[in-house]
Structures are given as C-alpha cells and as structure tokens.
CSV table of C-alpha atoms in Angstrom, one decimal:
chain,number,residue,atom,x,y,z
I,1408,UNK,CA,89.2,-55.6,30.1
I,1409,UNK,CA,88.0,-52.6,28.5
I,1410,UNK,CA,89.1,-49.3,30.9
I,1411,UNK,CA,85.3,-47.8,30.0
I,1412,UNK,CA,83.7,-50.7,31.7
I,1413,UNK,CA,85.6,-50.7,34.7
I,1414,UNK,CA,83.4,-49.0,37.6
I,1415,UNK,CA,85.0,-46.0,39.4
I,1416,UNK,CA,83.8,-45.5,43.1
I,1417,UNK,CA,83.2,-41.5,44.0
I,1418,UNK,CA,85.0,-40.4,47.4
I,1419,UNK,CA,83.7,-37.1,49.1
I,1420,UNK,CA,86.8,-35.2,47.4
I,1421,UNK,CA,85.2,-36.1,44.4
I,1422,UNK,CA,81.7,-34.5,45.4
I,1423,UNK,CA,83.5,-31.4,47.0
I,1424,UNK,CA,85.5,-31.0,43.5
I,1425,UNK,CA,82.1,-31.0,41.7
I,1426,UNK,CA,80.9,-28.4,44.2
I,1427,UNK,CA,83.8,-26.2,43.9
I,1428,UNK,CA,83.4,-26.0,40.3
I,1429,UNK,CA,79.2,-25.4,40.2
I,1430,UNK,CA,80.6,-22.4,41.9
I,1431,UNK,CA,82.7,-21.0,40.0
I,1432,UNK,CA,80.5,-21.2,36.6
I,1433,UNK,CA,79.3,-18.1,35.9
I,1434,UNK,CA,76.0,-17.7,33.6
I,1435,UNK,CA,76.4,-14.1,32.6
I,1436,UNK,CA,79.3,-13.3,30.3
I,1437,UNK,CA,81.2,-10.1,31.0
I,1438,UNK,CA,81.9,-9.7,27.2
I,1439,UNK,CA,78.5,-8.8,26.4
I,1440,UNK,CA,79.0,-4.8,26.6
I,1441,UNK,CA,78.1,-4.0,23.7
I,1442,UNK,CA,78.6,-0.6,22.4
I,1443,UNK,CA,75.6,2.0,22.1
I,1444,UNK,CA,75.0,2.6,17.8
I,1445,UNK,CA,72.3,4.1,15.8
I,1446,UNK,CA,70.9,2.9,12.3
I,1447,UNK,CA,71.6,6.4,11.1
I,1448,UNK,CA,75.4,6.7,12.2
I,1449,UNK,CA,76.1,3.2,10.8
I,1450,UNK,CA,77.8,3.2,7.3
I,1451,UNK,CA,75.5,1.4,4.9
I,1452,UNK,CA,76.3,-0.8,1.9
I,1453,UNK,CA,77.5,-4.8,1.4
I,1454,UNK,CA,80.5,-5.8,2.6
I,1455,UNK,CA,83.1,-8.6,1.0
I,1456,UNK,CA,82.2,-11.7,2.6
I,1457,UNK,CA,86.4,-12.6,3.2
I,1458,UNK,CA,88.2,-8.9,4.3
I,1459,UNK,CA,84.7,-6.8,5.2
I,1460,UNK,CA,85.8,-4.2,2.8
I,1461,UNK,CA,83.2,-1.4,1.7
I,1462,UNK,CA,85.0,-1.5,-2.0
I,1463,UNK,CA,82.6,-3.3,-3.6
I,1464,UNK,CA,81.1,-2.7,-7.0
I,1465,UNK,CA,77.9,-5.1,-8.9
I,1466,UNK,CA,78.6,-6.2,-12.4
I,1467,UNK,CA,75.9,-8.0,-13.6
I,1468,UNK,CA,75.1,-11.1,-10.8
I,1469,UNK,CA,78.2,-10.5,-8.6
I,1470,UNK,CA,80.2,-8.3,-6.7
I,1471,UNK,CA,83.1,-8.1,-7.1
I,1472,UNK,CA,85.8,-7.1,-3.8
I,1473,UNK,CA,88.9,-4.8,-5.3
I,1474,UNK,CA,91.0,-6.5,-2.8
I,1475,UNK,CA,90.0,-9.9,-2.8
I,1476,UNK,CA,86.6,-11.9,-4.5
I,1477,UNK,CA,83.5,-12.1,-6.2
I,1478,UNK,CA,80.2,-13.1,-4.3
I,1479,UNK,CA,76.5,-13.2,-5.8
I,1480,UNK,CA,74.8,-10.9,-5.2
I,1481,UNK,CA,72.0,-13.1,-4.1
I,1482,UNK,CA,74.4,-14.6,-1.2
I,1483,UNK,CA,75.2,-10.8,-0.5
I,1484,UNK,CA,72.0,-9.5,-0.4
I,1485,UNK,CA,71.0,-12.5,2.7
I,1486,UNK,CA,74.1,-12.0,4.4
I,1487,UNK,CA,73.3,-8.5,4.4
I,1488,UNK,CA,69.4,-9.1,6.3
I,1489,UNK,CA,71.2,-11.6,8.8
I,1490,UNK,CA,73.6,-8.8,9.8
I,1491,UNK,CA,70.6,-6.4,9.8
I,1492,UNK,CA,68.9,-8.8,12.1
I,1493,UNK,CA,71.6,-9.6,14.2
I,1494,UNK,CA,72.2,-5.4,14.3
I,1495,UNK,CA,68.5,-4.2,15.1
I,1496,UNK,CA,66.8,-7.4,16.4
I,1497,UNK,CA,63.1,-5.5,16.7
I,1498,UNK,CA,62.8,-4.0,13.0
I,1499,UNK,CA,60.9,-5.5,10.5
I,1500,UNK,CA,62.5,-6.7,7.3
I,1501,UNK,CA,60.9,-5.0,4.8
I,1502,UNK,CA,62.3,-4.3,1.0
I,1503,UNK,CA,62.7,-0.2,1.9
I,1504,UNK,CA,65.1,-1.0,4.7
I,1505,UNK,CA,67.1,-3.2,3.3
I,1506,UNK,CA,67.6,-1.4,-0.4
I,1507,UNK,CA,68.5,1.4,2.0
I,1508,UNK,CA,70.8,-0.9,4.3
I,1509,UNK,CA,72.7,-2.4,1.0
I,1510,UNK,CA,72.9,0.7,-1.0
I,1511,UNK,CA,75.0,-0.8,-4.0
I,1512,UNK,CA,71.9,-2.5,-5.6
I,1513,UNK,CA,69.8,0.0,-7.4
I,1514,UNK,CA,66.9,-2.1,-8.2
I,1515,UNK,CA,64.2,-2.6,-5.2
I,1516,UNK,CA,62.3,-5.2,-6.9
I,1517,UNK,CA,65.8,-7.4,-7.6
I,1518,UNK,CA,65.9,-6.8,-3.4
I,1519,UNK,CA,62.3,-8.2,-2.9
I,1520,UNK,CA,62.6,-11.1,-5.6
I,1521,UNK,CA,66.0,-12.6,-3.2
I,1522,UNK,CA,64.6,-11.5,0.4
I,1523,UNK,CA,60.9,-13.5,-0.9
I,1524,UNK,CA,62.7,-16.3,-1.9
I,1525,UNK,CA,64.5,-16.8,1.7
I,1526,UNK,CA,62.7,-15.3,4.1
I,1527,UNK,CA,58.8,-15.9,4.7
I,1528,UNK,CA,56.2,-12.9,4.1
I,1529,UNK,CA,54.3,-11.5,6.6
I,1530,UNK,CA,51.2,-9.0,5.5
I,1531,UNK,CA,50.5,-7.8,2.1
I,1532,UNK,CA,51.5,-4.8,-0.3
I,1533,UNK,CA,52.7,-2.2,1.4
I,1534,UNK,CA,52.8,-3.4,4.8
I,1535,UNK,CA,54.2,-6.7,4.1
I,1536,UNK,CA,57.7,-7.5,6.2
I,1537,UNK,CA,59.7,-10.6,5.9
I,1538,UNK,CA,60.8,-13.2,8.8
C-alpha cells in the first residue's frame, strides 16, 4: 500500500498544535527598518553586477569592473532603473534621472534608446516617463 493513500485520523492535539502555531505567525517582519536616505546623499553611478564596486569604466558597449567583469551596458543601464525603483518607489523614470543616477554614460539619448526598449512610455516629449 502506498503510505500517501493511507488515511490519517486528526486527534484534538492535532487541532490544538495547529492553533498553537496560527499564533505564533507573525505578518509583520521586524527586519523592515529601513534606514532614512536622500537621493542627493546617495553616491550615483553603475555598479558591477558581481562585487558592487563603483570602479567601473565604459569602453565601447561594456563596462568593464577593475576587480572582476564586463557587463553591457544595456544590462547595466536596466539594472540600474530597477535599483532606482526599488530605491525611490514614487519618482518617475524619466531619461534626466536616470543619466543623472548612472553618471558613467555620457550620452542621454543612448539612456532613452535602452530605457524605451524595456520599459513602456508614458506622455510625450518632455514630459514623457517610463513604467
């Protein structure tokens, strides 16, 4: 006989167990104290994808990590907004912000060309933002 089909009989322990444990689950983490930052304190600029270093530089269609890899700048340039996101959840993404957030890559329209080709558009010309 297979052990799954064998039926089980529930016994009041059982039911006070359950109990017991409904009461000790607890639906708001203490780990969400999250520390108090402004955008204009932060440090701007990409990151390496593996060790988070700041030293960085763009040759051509990557960047390339001193200490560790390469990464397109393309993959960089998302990973970038998400962390934005994640960091200030109620700014728009627009092309300014994020040349300003990743710093390295001097050409806005290089910016807009990878955030309009993963994101969707919201508005037009200058008050366009992306989601």
């Amino acid at each position: 006989m297979i052990p799954d089909k064998i039926p089980s009989k529930l016994a009041e322990r059982h039911k006070k167990m359950a109990d017991h444990l409904l009461s000790l689950h607890i639906t708001d983490s203490p780990y969400k104290q999250i520390p108090k930052y402004d955008y204009r304190q932060l440090r701007k600029g990409i990151t390496c994808a593996k060790c988070h270093s700041f030293s960085v530089t763009l040759e051509s269609r990557k960047l390339v990590c001193h200490e560790c890899k390469e990464e397109l700048v393309a993959d960089a340039v998302i990973r970038s907004v998400n962390e934005f996101r994640i960091l200030f959840p109620n700014e728009r993404i627009t092309t300014n912000i994020i040349h300003e957030w990743c710093q390295i890559i001097p050409s806005q329209k290089r910016i807009r060309r990878i955030i309009s080709s993963n994101f969707n558009k919201v508005g037009e010309h200058r008050w366009s933002y992306y989601e």
